[in-house]
Amino acid sequence: MKAALIGLPFSGKSTVFQALTGIESGKKEETVGTIKVPDERIDKLAEIYNPKKKTYSEFVLSDYTVPPSKESALPAKVKNLIQKSDLLIMTLRNFDSLMTSDPSDPAAEYKKIKEDMILTDFVVIEKRLEREMKEKKNPPELKVLQRLRDLFENGEFPAADTVSPEEMELIANYNFLSLKKMIVLVNQPEGEQTVPPELAKQLEADGISCFCVSAPLEVELSELAPEEQLEFLKDYGLSESASVRFIKSAYAALGLISFLTAGSDEVRAWPIKNGTPALYAAGKIHSDIQRGFIRAEVVHFDDFIKYGSEAECKKAAAYRLEGKEYVVKDGDIINFRFNV
Ligand SMILES: Nc1nc2c(ncn2[C@@H]2O[C@H](COP(=O)(O)OP(=O)(O)OP(=O)(O)O)[C@@H](O)[C@H]2O)c(=O)[nH]1
Ligand SMILES: [Mg+2]
C-alpha cells in the first residue's frame, strides 16, 4: 500500500511525515518511510505460536521536497511521483506560519489543489479525445472518458459510483489524480479539534473524510515510550495518536480489511480489499498459491481465541473448508491448501 503526502508549501507535510514514520525528511526529492499497522490480533497469535517472525501490515509513505511554484498547487514533478500511489493524504494548513505571511485558509487550499488535480486530468482527457477525433478507433474507454470530461468541465470530483470497477480497469493506465482515494488532514494549533465549517461543507459534498492533527505535537508524542503516550494524549484531550487515526481512515478510504496467517515460522497480517474472494486473497501471498488453489482452511480469529489453540480448534471442528469464491472476512485466519 502506497500513500503520498501532498499539500501547499509549509502546510506541515514533512512534520506529519515525521510524526507518522519517525523519519525526518531530508533534501532528497522523495523521502520514503513505512508505517506499521498495529494489530492486537497479531500480538495475540504470536503469543500462542511463538513464531520466528511477526509481520504487521505496512503503509509505505512518501514525502516530497520540490520547489514550490507560484502557478501550480502541485508541481508537475510531484504529479508524476504520486501516480503510483494508492492513497493521497492532502495536508492543509490551519495555523499561522512563520514561513509565510499568508493567513491560513484551509478551505481555499483545498479548493486550489482540487482545481489543479481536475485541470491536470482534464488536459489529459482533452488530448486523448482530440486524438480520437482523428483516429476514430473508438476504444471501449471512450464513454468513460467523455463522462469524466463533463464532470471535470464543471470542476467536480467524480463521485464514488461515477466509474464502475470494470470501467476503472479500462482507464487504469491514465492514473487520473481525481480518481485516487484521498484523505484530508487539517494541521492545526494544539488542542483544536474542529474542522473549519467551510472546509467541512466542501469535504462532505465531495465525500472525502478528514481529521485534525497538530503535527508538531504528534512528533513529540511519537518520540515517547508507549506507556507515556496515553498520559500525553489525555493531557491534550485526545484519545488516539495521529498514526492510529491515519491508519483507520486509510483503511476505510481504501475499503481494506486484513486476513491473517499463523504458524511457527511467521504470524502475519495481509491487507486486502473488502469483498475479495479466497482465490485472490491466496494470490496476495504468492501467485503459486493462487494458481494451485485447492481449498482455504479458515477459522475466524475470535473463534481461534475462544478455543485457544490449533489442536483445540480441530477437536471442536472449528476449521471450515472454503472454496475459491468464499469472500474473505476481516480477522479470518487462513491456511491455503494448494498444489503446483
Ligand atoms: N505552529 C505550528 N507550526 C507547524 C505546524 N506544523 C508544522 N509547523 C511548522 O511549519 C513549518 C513548515 O513545516 P513542514 O512540515 O516543513 O512543512 P512542509 O509542508 O513539509 O513544507 P515544504 O516541504 O517546504 O513544502 C515548520 O517550521 C514546522 O515546524 C503546526 O501544526 N503548528
Ligand atoms: Mg516538506
mmCIF file of C-alpha atoms and ligand atoms in Angstrom:
data_model
loop_
_atom_site.group_PDB
_atom_site.id
_atom_site.type_symbol
_atom_site.label_atom_id
_atom_site.label_comp_id
_atom_site.label_asym_id
_atom_site.label_seq_id
_atom_site.Cartn_x
_atom_site.Cartn_y
_atom_site.Cartn_z
ATOM 1 C CA MET A 1 0.000 0.000 0.000
ATOM 2 C CA LYS A 2 1.498 3.268 -1.088
ATOM 3 C CA ALA A 3 0.422 6.623 0.309
ATOM 4 C CA ALA A 4 1.723 10.093 -0.532
ATOM 5 C CA LEU A 5 1.580 13.418 1.278
ATOM 6 C CA ILE A 6 0.517 16.340 -0.862
ATOM 7 C CA GLY A 7 -0.254 19.944 0.003
ATOM 8 C CA LEU A 8 0.877 23.513 -0.426
ATOM 9 C CA PRO A 9 4.294 24.630 0.800
ATOM 10 C CA PHE A 10 4.598 24.995 4.613
ATOM 11 C CA SER A 11 1.363 23.117 5.292
ATOM 12 C CA GLY A 12 3.324 20.772 7.551
ATOM 13 C CA LYS A 13 3.727 17.739 5.285
ATOM 14 C CA SER A 14 7.220 16.878 6.471
ATOM 15 C CA THR A 15 6.218 17.327 10.102
ATOM 16 C CA VAL A 16 3.272 14.969 9.600
ATOM 17 C CA PHE A 17 5.622 12.566 7.816
ATOM 18 C CA GLN A 18 7.961 12.588 10.805
ATOM 19 C CA ALA A 19 5.094 12.003 13.235
ATOM 20 C CA LEU A 20 3.863 9.012 11.227
ATOM 21 C CA THR A 21 7.163 7.372 10.271
ATOM 22 C CA GLY A 22 9.702 8.680 12.790
ATOM 23 C CA ILE A 23 11.866 9.816 9.885
ATOM 24 C CA GLU A 24 12.988 13.375 9.257
ATOM 25 C CA SER A 25 12.621 14.360 5.612
ATOM 26 C CA GLY A 26 15.896 15.343 4.053
ATOM 27 C CA LYS A 27 16.754 17.319 0.957
ATOM 28 C CA LYS A 28 16.015 14.449 -1.387
ATOM 29 C CA GLU A 29 13.206 14.803 -3.885
ATOM 30 C CA GLU A 30 11.350 11.941 -2.238
ATOM 31 C CA THR A 31 11.668 10.600 1.284
ATOM 32 C CA VAL A 32 10.059 7.230 1.899
ATOM 33 C CA GLY A 33 9.088 5.732 5.242
ATOM 34 C CA THR A 34 6.928 2.898 6.485
ATOM 35 C CA ILE A 35 4.069 2.883 8.946
ATOM 36 C CA LYS A 36 3.349 -0.375 10.707
ATOM 37 C CA VAL A 37 -0.334 -1.072 11.182
ATOM 38 C CA PRO A 38 -0.764 -2.010 14.847
ATOM 39 C CA ASP A 39 -2.835 -5.177 15.156
ATOM 40 C CA GLU A 40 -3.502 -6.778 18.529
ATOM 41 C CA ARG A 41 -4.554 -9.969 16.787
ATOM 42 C CA ILE A 42 -1.021 -10.438 15.505
ATOM 43 C CA ASP A 43 0.347 -9.935 19.019
ATOM 44 C CA LYS A 44 -2.114 -12.463 20.464
ATOM 45 C CA LEU A 45 -1.357 -15.070 17.778
ATOM 46 C CA ALA A 46 2.371 -14.553 18.263
ATOM 47 C CA GLU A 47 1.938 -15.356 21.976
ATOM 48 C CA ILE A 48 0.287 -18.624 21.022
ATOM 49 C CA TYR A 49 2.509 -19.689 18.090
ATOM 50 C CA ASN A 50 5.780 -18.172 19.273
ATOM 51 C CA PRO A 51 6.835 -17.672 15.621
ATOM 52 C CA LYS A 52 10.308 -16.741 14.334
ATOM 53 C CA LYS A 53 8.812 -13.641 12.790
ATOM 54 C CA LYS A 54 5.729 -11.482 13.172
ATOM 55 C CA THR A 55 4.749 -9.219 10.339
ATOM 56 C CA TYR A 56 2.261 -6.378 10.518
ATOM 57 C CA SER A 57 0.658 -4.746 7.514
ATOM 58 C CA GLU A 58 2.529 -1.707 6.301
ATOM 59 C CA PHE A 59 1.916 1.538 4.564
ATOM 60 C CA VAL A 60 4.721 2.991 2.537
ATOM 61 C CA LEU A 61 4.513 6.755 2.856
ATOM 62 C CA SER A 62 6.224 9.337 0.624
ATOM 63 C CA ASP A 63 7.006 12.972 1.317
ATOM 64 C CA TYR A 64 8.339 15.267 -1.396
ATOM 65 C CA THR A 65 10.700 18.181 -1.390
ATOM 66 C CA VAL A 66 10.022 20.057 -4.545
ATOM 67 C CA PRO A 67 10.494 23.754 -5.043
ATOM 68 C CA PRO A 68 7.035 25.318 -4.780
ATOM 69 C CA SER A 69 5.863 27.081 -7.861
ATOM 70 C CA LYS A 70 3.532 30.042 -7.932
ATOM 71 C CA GLU A 71 1.354 28.878 -10.770
ATOM 72 C CA SER A 72 0.587 25.370 -9.567
ATOM 73 C CA ALA A 73 -0.528 23.846 -6.284
ATOM 74 C CA LEU A 74 1.002 20.543 -7.366
ATOM 75 C CA PRO A 75 4.228 20.842 -9.350
ATOM 76 C CA ALA A 76 4.461 18.569 -12.408
ATOM 77 C CA LYS A 77 7.211 16.560 -10.758
ATOM 78 C CA VAL A 78 5.033 15.749 -7.771
ATOM 79 C CA LYS A 79 2.187 14.775 -10.071
ATOM 80 C CA ASN A 80 4.458 12.256 -11.731
ATOM 81 C CA LEU A 81 5.697 10.909 -8.438
ATOM 82 C CA ILE A 82 2.221 10.364 -6.967
ATOM 83 C CA GLN A 83 0.875 8.471 -9.998
ATOM 84 C CA LYS A 84 1.645 5.126 -8.420
ATOM 85 C CA SER A 85 0.161 5.937 -5.012
ATOM 86 C CA ASP A 86 -2.973 4.175 -3.827
ATOM 87 C CA LEU A 87 -3.840 6.939 -1.403
ATOM 88 C CA LEU A 88 -3.240 10.679 -1.257
ATOM 89 C CA ILE A 89 -3.069 12.490 2.048
ATOM 90 C CA MET A 90 -3.800 16.123 1.461
ATOM 91 C CA THR A 91 -2.346 18.272 4.234
ATOM 92 C CA LEU A 92 -3.947 21.680 4.766
ATOM 93 C CA ARG A 93 -2.513 24.490 6.879
ATOM 94 C CA ASN A 94 -4.776 25.861 9.575
ATOM 95 C CA PHE A 95 -2.100 27.555 11.684
ATOM 96 C CA ASP A 96 -0.195 30.807 11.393
ATOM 97 C CA SER A 97 3.145 30.075 9.831
ATOM 98 C CA LEU A 98 6.462 31.817 10.392
ATOM 99 C CA MET A 99 7.444 30.833 6.854
ATOM 100 C CA THR A 100 4.813 32.873 5.077
ATOM 101 C CA SER A 101 2.731 35.953 5.788
ATOM 102 C CA ASP A 102 -0.295 34.462 4.018
ATOM 103 C CA PRO A 103 -3.077 33.931 6.536
ATOM 104 C CA SER A 104 -4.239 30.337 6.960
ATOM 105 C CA ASP A 105 -7.214 29.355 4.833
ATOM 106 C CA PRO A 106 -7.586 25.568 4.610
ATOM 107 C CA ALA A 107 -10.806 25.746 2.571
ATOM 108 C CA ALA A 108 -9.037 27.850 -0.060
ATOM 109 C CA GLU A 109 -6.043 25.487 -0.070
ATOM 110 C CA TYR A 110 -8.356 22.545 -0.606
ATOM 111 C CA LYS A 111 -10.128 24.286 -3.464
ATOM 112 C CA LYS A 112 -6.855 25.228 -5.110
ATOM 113 C CA ILE A 113 -5.418 21.713 -5.017
ATOM 114 C CA LYS A 114 -8.721 20.205 -6.130
ATOM 115 C CA GLU A 115 -8.864 22.558 -9.118
ATOM 116 C CA ASP A 116 -5.314 21.695 -10.017
ATOM 117 C CA MET A 117 -5.947 17.939 -9.871
ATOM 118 C CA ILE A 118 -9.057 18.270 -12.002
ATOM 119 C CA LEU A 119 -7.359 20.525 -14.536
ATOM 120 C CA THR A 120 -4.457 18.083 -14.868
ATOM 121 C CA ASP A 121 -6.843 15.230 -15.623
ATOM 122 C CA PHE A 122 -8.983 17.385 -17.894
ATOM 123 C CA VAL A 123 -5.997 18.236 -20.078
ATOM 124 C CA VAL A 124 -5.109 14.547 -20.431
ATOM 125 C CA ILE A 125 -8.669 13.679 -21.461
ATOM 126 C CA GLU A 126 -8.956 16.559 -23.913
ATOM 127 C CA LYS A 127 -5.752 15.480 -25.647
ATOM 128 C CA ARG A 128 -6.923 11.886 -25.788
ATOM 129 C CA LEU A 129 -10.339 12.796 -27.172
ATOM 130 C CA GLU A 130 -8.781 15.120 -29.722
ATOM 131 C CA ARG A 131 -6.628 12.279 -30.997
ATOM 132 C CA GLU A 132 -9.668 10.043 -31.137
ATOM 133 C CA MET A 133 -11.401 12.552 -33.442
ATOM 134 C CA LYS A 134 -8.603 11.955 -35.933
ATOM 135 C CA GLU A 135 -8.037 8.233 -35.419
ATOM 136 C CA LYS A 136 -11.677 7.148 -34.935
ATOM 137 C CA LYS A 137 -10.568 3.963 -33.201
ATOM 138 C CA ASN A 138 -13.466 4.061 -30.796
ATOM 139 C CA PRO A 139 -11.780 2.287 -27.870
ATOM 140 C CA PRO A 140 -14.032 0.946 -25.077
ATOM 141 C CA GLU A 141 -12.841 3.546 -22.586
ATOM 142 C CA LEU A 142 -14.168 6.426 -24.679
ATOM 143 C CA LYS A 143 -17.544 6.629 -22.972
ATOM 144 C CA VAL A 144 -15.952 6.771 -19.540
ATOM 145 C CA LEU A 145 -13.566 9.493 -20.664
ATOM 146 C CA GLN A 146 -16.406 11.576 -22.037
ATOM 147 C CA ARG A 147 -18.367 11.210 -18.826
ATOM 148 C CA LEU A 148 -15.350 12.274 -16.792
ATOM 149 C CA ARG A 149 -14.677 15.219 -19.091
ATOM 150 C CA ASP A 150 -18.177 16.573 -18.442
ATOM 151 C CA LEU A 151 -17.628 16.393 -14.696
ATOM 152 C CA PHE A 152 -14.198 17.970 -14.905
ATOM 153 C CA GLU A 153 -15.547 20.747 -17.058
ATOM 154 C CA ASN A 154 -17.858 21.620 -14.164
ATOM 155 C CA GLY A 155 -14.923 21.482 -11.750
ATOM 156 C CA GLU A 156 -16.243 18.389 -9.975
ATOM 157 C CA PHE A 157 -14.505 15.398 -8.484
ATOM 158 C CA PRO A 158 -16.168 12.196 -9.742
ATOM 159 C CA ALA A 159 -18.416 10.694 -7.033
ATOM 160 C CA ALA A 160 -17.545 7.177 -5.853
ATOM 161 C CA ASP A 161 -20.071 5.499 -8.183
ATOM 162 C CA THR A 162 -19.232 7.519 -11.324
ATOM 163 C CA VAL A 163 -16.869 4.856 -12.615
ATOM 164 C CA SER A 164 -17.638 1.150 -12.083
ATOM 165 C CA PRO A 165 -14.816 -1.252 -11.139
ATOM 166 C CA GLU A 166 -14.854 -2.691 -14.685
ATOM 167 C CA GLU A 167 -14.613 0.793 -16.198
ATOM 168 C CA MET A 168 -11.865 1.633 -13.739
ATOM 169 C CA GLU A 169 -9.773 -1.126 -15.278
ATOM 170 C CA LEU A 170 -10.294 0.339 -18.738
ATOM 171 C CA ILE A 171 -8.875 3.691 -17.667
ATOM 172 C CA ALA A 172 -6.338 2.495 -15.098
ATOM 173 C CA ASN A 173 -3.394 3.459 -17.300
ATOM 174 C CA TYR A 174 -4.338 7.119 -17.263
ATOM 175 C CA ASN A 175 -3.702 7.258 -13.493
ATOM 176 C CA PHE A 176 -6.156 10.112 -13.035
ATOM 177 C CA LEU A 177 -5.410 12.078 -9.890
ATOM 178 C CA SER A 178 -9.075 12.897 -9.281
ATOM 179 C CA LEU A 179 -9.929 9.220 -9.096
ATOM 180 C CA LYS A 180 -7.380 8.437 -6.423
ATOM 181 C CA LYS A 181 -8.546 7.702 -2.912
ATOM 182 C CA MET A 182 -7.848 10.667 -0.707
ATOM 183 C CA ILE A 183 -7.922 11.712 2.953
ATOM 184 C CA VAL A 184 -7.656 15.293 4.147
ATOM 185 C CA LEU A 185 -5.556 16.081 7.173
ATOM 186 C CA VAL A 186 -6.049 19.512 8.720
ATOM 187 C CA ASN A 187 -2.934 20.662 10.505
ATOM 188 C CA GLN A 188 -3.963 22.996 13.279
ATOM 189 C CA PRO A 189 -2.998 24.533 16.605
ATOM 190 C CA GLU A 190 -2.705 22.272 19.655
ATOM 191 C CA GLY A 191 -5.991 21.079 21.111
ATOM 192 C CA GLU A 192 -8.115 22.414 18.252
ATOM 193 C CA GLN A 193 -10.316 19.534 17.152
ATOM 194 C CA THR A 194 -12.983 21.064 14.955
ATOM 195 C CA VAL A 195 -12.744 21.096 11.199
ATOM 196 C CA PRO A 196 -13.303 24.632 9.898
ATOM 197 C CA PRO A 197 -17.009 24.718 8.844
ATOM 198 C CA GLU A 198 -16.495 25.895 5.274
ATOM 199 C CA LEU A 199 -13.957 23.141 4.628
ATOM 200 C CA ALA A 200 -16.197 20.569 6.318
ATOM 201 C CA LYS A 201 -19.015 21.508 3.963
ATOM 202 C CA GLN A 202 -16.851 21.090 0.855
ATOM 203 C CA LEU A 203 -15.436 17.767 2.017
ATOM 204 C CA GLU A 204 -18.849 16.392 2.811
ATOM 205 C CA ALA A 205 -20.071 17.319 -0.658
ATOM 206 C CA ASP A 206 -17.039 15.557 -2.168
ATOM 207 C CA GLY A 207 -17.324 12.523 0.120
ATOM 208 C CA ILE A 208 -13.809 12.887 1.484
ATOM 209 C CA SER A 209 -13.016 12.013 5.089
ATOM 210 C CA CYS A 210 -10.902 14.252 7.182
ATOM 211 C CA PHE A 211 -9.235 14.527 10.551
ATOM 212 C CA CYS A 212 -7.379 17.177 12.523
ATOM 213 C CA VAL A 213 -3.851 16.944 13.855
ATOM 214 C CA SER A 214 -1.322 19.231 15.376
ATOM 215 C CA ALA A 215 1.744 17.883 13.631
ATOM 216 C CA PRO A 216 4.484 19.153 15.996
ATOM 217 C CA LEU A 217 2.539 17.740 18.958
ATOM 218 C CA GLU A 218 2.289 14.383 17.197
ATOM 219 C CA VAL A 219 6.065 14.371 16.625
ATOM 220 C CA GLU A 220 6.560 14.848 20.375
ATOM 221 C CA LEU A 221 4.067 12.091 21.065
ATOM 222 C CA SER A 222 5.724 9.663 18.672
ATOM 223 C CA GLU A 223 9.026 10.072 20.478
ATOM 224 C CA LEU A 224 7.590 8.963 23.831
ATOM 225 C CA ALA A 225 7.595 5.435 25.233
ATOM 226 C CA PRO A 226 4.245 3.650 24.685
ATOM 227 C CA GLU A 227 3.295 3.847 28.367
ATOM 228 C CA GLU A 228 3.863 7.626 28.418
ATOM 229 C CA GLN A 229 1.858 8.188 25.255
ATOM 230 C CA LEU A 230 -1.519 7.556 26.866
ATOM 231 C CA GLU A 231 -0.910 10.152 29.557
ATOM 232 C CA PHE A 232 0.273 12.672 26.953
ATOM 233 C CA LEU A 233 -2.808 12.119 24.791
ATOM 234 C CA LYS A 234 -5.068 12.620 27.810
ATOM 235 C CA ASP A 235 -3.363 15.917 28.650
ATOM 236 C CA TYR A 236 -4.337 17.230 25.237
ATOM 237 C CA GLY A 237 -7.846 15.791 25.278
ATOM 238 C CA LEU A 238 -7.014 13.202 22.604
ATOM 239 C CA SER A 239 -7.853 9.526 22.638
ATOM 240 C CA GLU A 240 -5.715 8.280 19.756
ATOM 241 C CA SER A 241 -2.485 9.267 18.060
ATOM 242 C CA ALA A 242 -2.476 10.709 14.531
ATOM 243 C CA SER A 243 -0.854 7.483 13.439
ATOM 244 C CA VAL A 244 -3.773 5.350 14.638
ATOM 245 C CA ARG A 245 -6.315 7.801 13.223
ATOM 246 C CA PHE A 246 -4.459 7.849 9.927
ATOM 247 C CA ILE A 247 -4.497 4.068 9.661
ATOM 248 C CA LYS A 248 -8.207 3.869 10.480
ATOM 249 C CA SER A 249 -9.158 6.463 7.875
ATOM 250 C CA ALA A 250 -6.785 4.985 5.322
ATOM 251 C CA TYR A 251 -8.304 1.514 5.754
ATOM 252 C CA ALA A 252 -11.801 2.987 5.463
ATOM 253 C CA ALA A 253 -10.955 5.122 2.415
ATOM 254 C CA LEU A 254 -9.338 2.193 0.633
ATOM 255 C CA GLY A 255 -12.006 -0.298 1.784
ATOM 256 C CA LEU A 256 -9.378 -2.565 3.322
ATOM 257 C CA ILE A 257 -9.612 -5.452 5.765
ATOM 258 C CA SER A 258 -6.939 -7.896 6.963
ATOM 259 C CA PHE A 259 -6.775 -11.644 6.912
ATOM 260 C CA LEU A 260 -4.177 -13.465 8.959
ATOM 261 C CA THR A 261 -1.806 -16.371 8.545
ATOM 262 C CA ALA A 262 -0.267 -18.124 11.519
ATOM 263 C CA GLY A 263 2.383 -20.774 12.002
ATOM 264 C CA SER A 264 5.645 -21.429 13.781
ATOM 265 C CA ASP A 265 7.599 -19.577 11.076
ATOM 266 C CA GLU A 266 5.538 -16.432 10.824
ATOM 267 C CA VAL A 267 2.396 -14.751 12.081
ATOM 268 C CA ARG A 268 1.276 -12.178 9.602
ATOM 269 C CA ALA A 269 -1.497 -9.746 8.632
ATOM 270 C CA TRP A 270 -2.404 -9.329 4.954
ATOM 271 C CA PRO A 271 -4.372 -6.304 3.798
ATOM 272 C CA ILE A 272 -6.950 -6.950 1.073
ATOM 273 C CA LYS A 273 -9.934 -5.100 -0.328
ATOM 274 C CA ASN A 274 -13.179 -5.934 1.437
ATOM 275 C CA GLY A 275 -15.088 -8.370 -0.787
ATOM 276 C CA THR A 276 -12.020 -10.230 -2.092
ATOM 277 C CA PRO A 277 -12.647 -13.938 -2.843
ATOM 278 C CA ALA A 278 -10.353 -16.549 -1.316
ATOM 279 C CA LEU A 279 -8.661 -17.255 -4.659
ATOM 280 C CA TYR A 280 -7.369 -13.676 -4.957
ATOM 281 C CA ALA A 281 -6.504 -13.456 -1.275
ATOM 282 C CA ALA A 282 -4.282 -16.502 -1.908
ATOM 283 C CA GLY A 283 -2.585 -14.603 -4.742
ATOM 284 C CA LYS A 284 -1.589 -11.847 -2.295
ATOM 285 C CA ILE A 285 0.674 -14.349 -0.582
ATOM 286 C CA HIS A 286 2.081 -15.949 -3.720
ATOM 287 C CA SER A 287 0.950 -16.417 -7.317
ATOM 288 C CA ASP A 288 1.696 -20.167 -6.983
ATOM 289 C CA ILE A 289 -0.830 -20.470 -4.180
ATOM 290 C CA GLN A 290 -3.453 -18.826 -6.371
ATOM 291 C CA ARG A 291 -2.554 -20.951 -9.385
ATOM 292 C CA GLY A 292 -2.637 -24.232 -7.476
ATOM 293 C CA PHE A 293 -5.518 -23.268 -5.161
ATOM 294 C CA ILE A 294 -7.368 -26.272 -3.742
ATOM 295 C CA ARG A 295 -9.138 -25.070 -0.575
ATOM 296 C CA ALA A 296 -8.899 -22.428 2.114
ATOM 297 C CA GLU A 297 -8.891 -23.734 5.655
ATOM 298 C CA VAL A 298 -10.467 -20.939 7.666
ATOM 299 C CA VAL A 299 -11.102 -20.143 11.303
ATOM 300 C CA HIS A 300 -12.055 -16.677 12.486
ATOM 301 C CA PHE A 301 -9.667 -15.060 14.965
ATOM 302 C CA ASP A 302 -12.422 -14.762 17.616
ATOM 303 C CA ASP A 303 -13.166 -18.494 17.423
ATOM 304 C CA PHE A 304 -9.485 -19.349 17.468
ATOM 305 C CA ILE A 305 -9.033 -17.367 20.677
ATOM 306 C CA LYS A 306 -12.144 -18.995 22.170
ATOM 307 C CA TYR A 307 -10.622 -22.449 21.678
ATOM 308 C CA GLY A 308 -7.082 -21.294 22.391
ATOM 309 C CA SER A 309 -5.011 -23.446 20.003
ATOM 310 C CA GLU A 310 -4.942 -25.199 16.655
ATOM 311 C CA ALA A 311 -5.437 -28.573 18.312
ATOM 312 C CA GLU A 312 -8.479 -27.404 20.293
ATOM 313 C CA CYS A 313 -9.946 -25.810 17.150
ATOM 314 C CA LYS A 314 -9.553 -29.093 15.303
ATOM 315 C CA LYS A 315 -11.203 -31.006 18.172
ATOM 316 C CA ALA A 316 -14.144 -28.618 18.075
ATOM 317 C CA ALA A 317 -14.282 -28.792 14.254
ATOM 318 C CA ALA A 318 -13.904 -25.008 14.146
ATOM 319 C CA TYR A 319 -11.968 -25.025 10.855
ATOM 320 C CA ARG A 320 -14.095 -24.606 7.757
ATOM 321 C CA LEU A 321 -13.012 -25.645 4.276
ATOM 322 C CA GLU A 322 -13.881 -22.892 1.836
ATOM 323 C CA GLY A 323 -13.621 -22.725 -1.956
ATOM 324 C CA LYS A 324 -12.317 -20.135 -4.439
ATOM 325 C CA GLU A 325 -15.425 -17.959 -4.249
ATOM 326 C CA TYR A 326 -15.508 -17.608 -0.469
ATOM 327 C CA VAL A 327 -15.443 -13.916 0.446
ATOM 328 C CA VAL A 328 -12.684 -13.437 2.998
ATOM 329 C CA LYS A 329 -13.662 -11.666 6.250
ATOM 330 C CA ASP A 330 -11.647 -9.319 8.402
ATOM 331 C CA GLY A 331 -9.852 -11.447 11.011
ATOM 332 C CA ASP A 332 -10.080 -14.776 9.161
ATOM 333 C CA ILE A 333 -7.062 -16.958 9.906
ATOM 334 C CA ILE A 334 -6.415 -18.849 6.695
ATOM 335 C CA ASN A 335 -4.305 -21.801 5.688
ATOM 336 C CA PHE A 336 -4.377 -22.223 1.913
ATOM 337 C CA ARG A 337 -4.099 -25.722 0.533
ATOM 338 C CA PHE A 338 -2.568 -25.708 -2.910
ATOM 339 C CA ASN A 339 -0.780 -27.889 -5.378
ATOM 340 C CA VAL A 340 1.588 -26.730 -8.110
HETATM 341 N N1 LIG B 1 2.544 26.329 14.794
HETATM 342 C C1 LIG B 1 2.594 25.252 14.020
HETATM 343 N N2 LIG B 1 3.673 25.072 13.262
HETATM 344 C C2 LIG B 1 3.719 23.983 12.467
HETATM 345 C C3 LIG B 1 2.674 23.031 12.446
HETATM 346 N N3 LIG B 1 3.001 22.067 11.560
HETATM 347 C C4 LIG B 1 4.194 22.404 11.037
HETATM 348 N N4 LIG B 1 4.642 23.559 11.605
HETATM 349 C C5 LIG B 1 5.871 24.269 11.279
HETATM 350 O O1 LIG B 1 5.751 24.795 9.978
HETATM 351 C C6 LIG B 1 6.999 24.736 9.293
HETATM 352 C C7 LIG B 1 6.823 24.020 7.976
HETATM 353 O O2 LIG B 1 6.512 22.664 8.249
HETATM 354 P P1 LIG B 1 6.938 21.489 7.257
HETATM 355 O O3 LIG B 1 6.473 20.254 7.906
HETATM 356 O O4 LIG B 1 8.344 21.608 6.887
HETATM 357 O O5 LIG B 1 6.015 21.848 6.040
HETATM 358 P P2 LIG B 1 6.065 21.232 4.575
HETATM 359 O O6 LIG B 1 4.659 21.183 4.100
HETATM 360 O O7 LIG B 1 6.826 19.977 4.562
HETATM 361 O O8 LIG B 1 6.825 22.367 3.793
HETATM 362 P P3 LIG B 1 7.561 22.247 2.364
HETATM 363 O O9 LIG B 1 8.192 20.906 2.282
HETATM 364 O O10 LIG B 1 8.557 23.367 2.406
HETATM 365 O O11 LIG B 1 6.501 22.473 1.365
HETATM 366 C C8 LIG B 1 7.965 24.040 10.235
HETATM 367 O O12 LIG B 1 8.716 25.028 10.863
HETATM 368 C C9 LIG B 1 7.057 23.342 11.221
HETATM 369 O O13 LIG B 1 7.674 23.220 12.479
HETATM 370 C C10 LIG B 1 1.554 23.243 13.301
HETATM 371 O O14 LIG B 1 0.597 22.484 13.351
HETATM 372 N N5 LIG B 1 1.564 24.374 14.069
HETATM 373 MG MG MG B 2 8.498 19.357 3.415
#
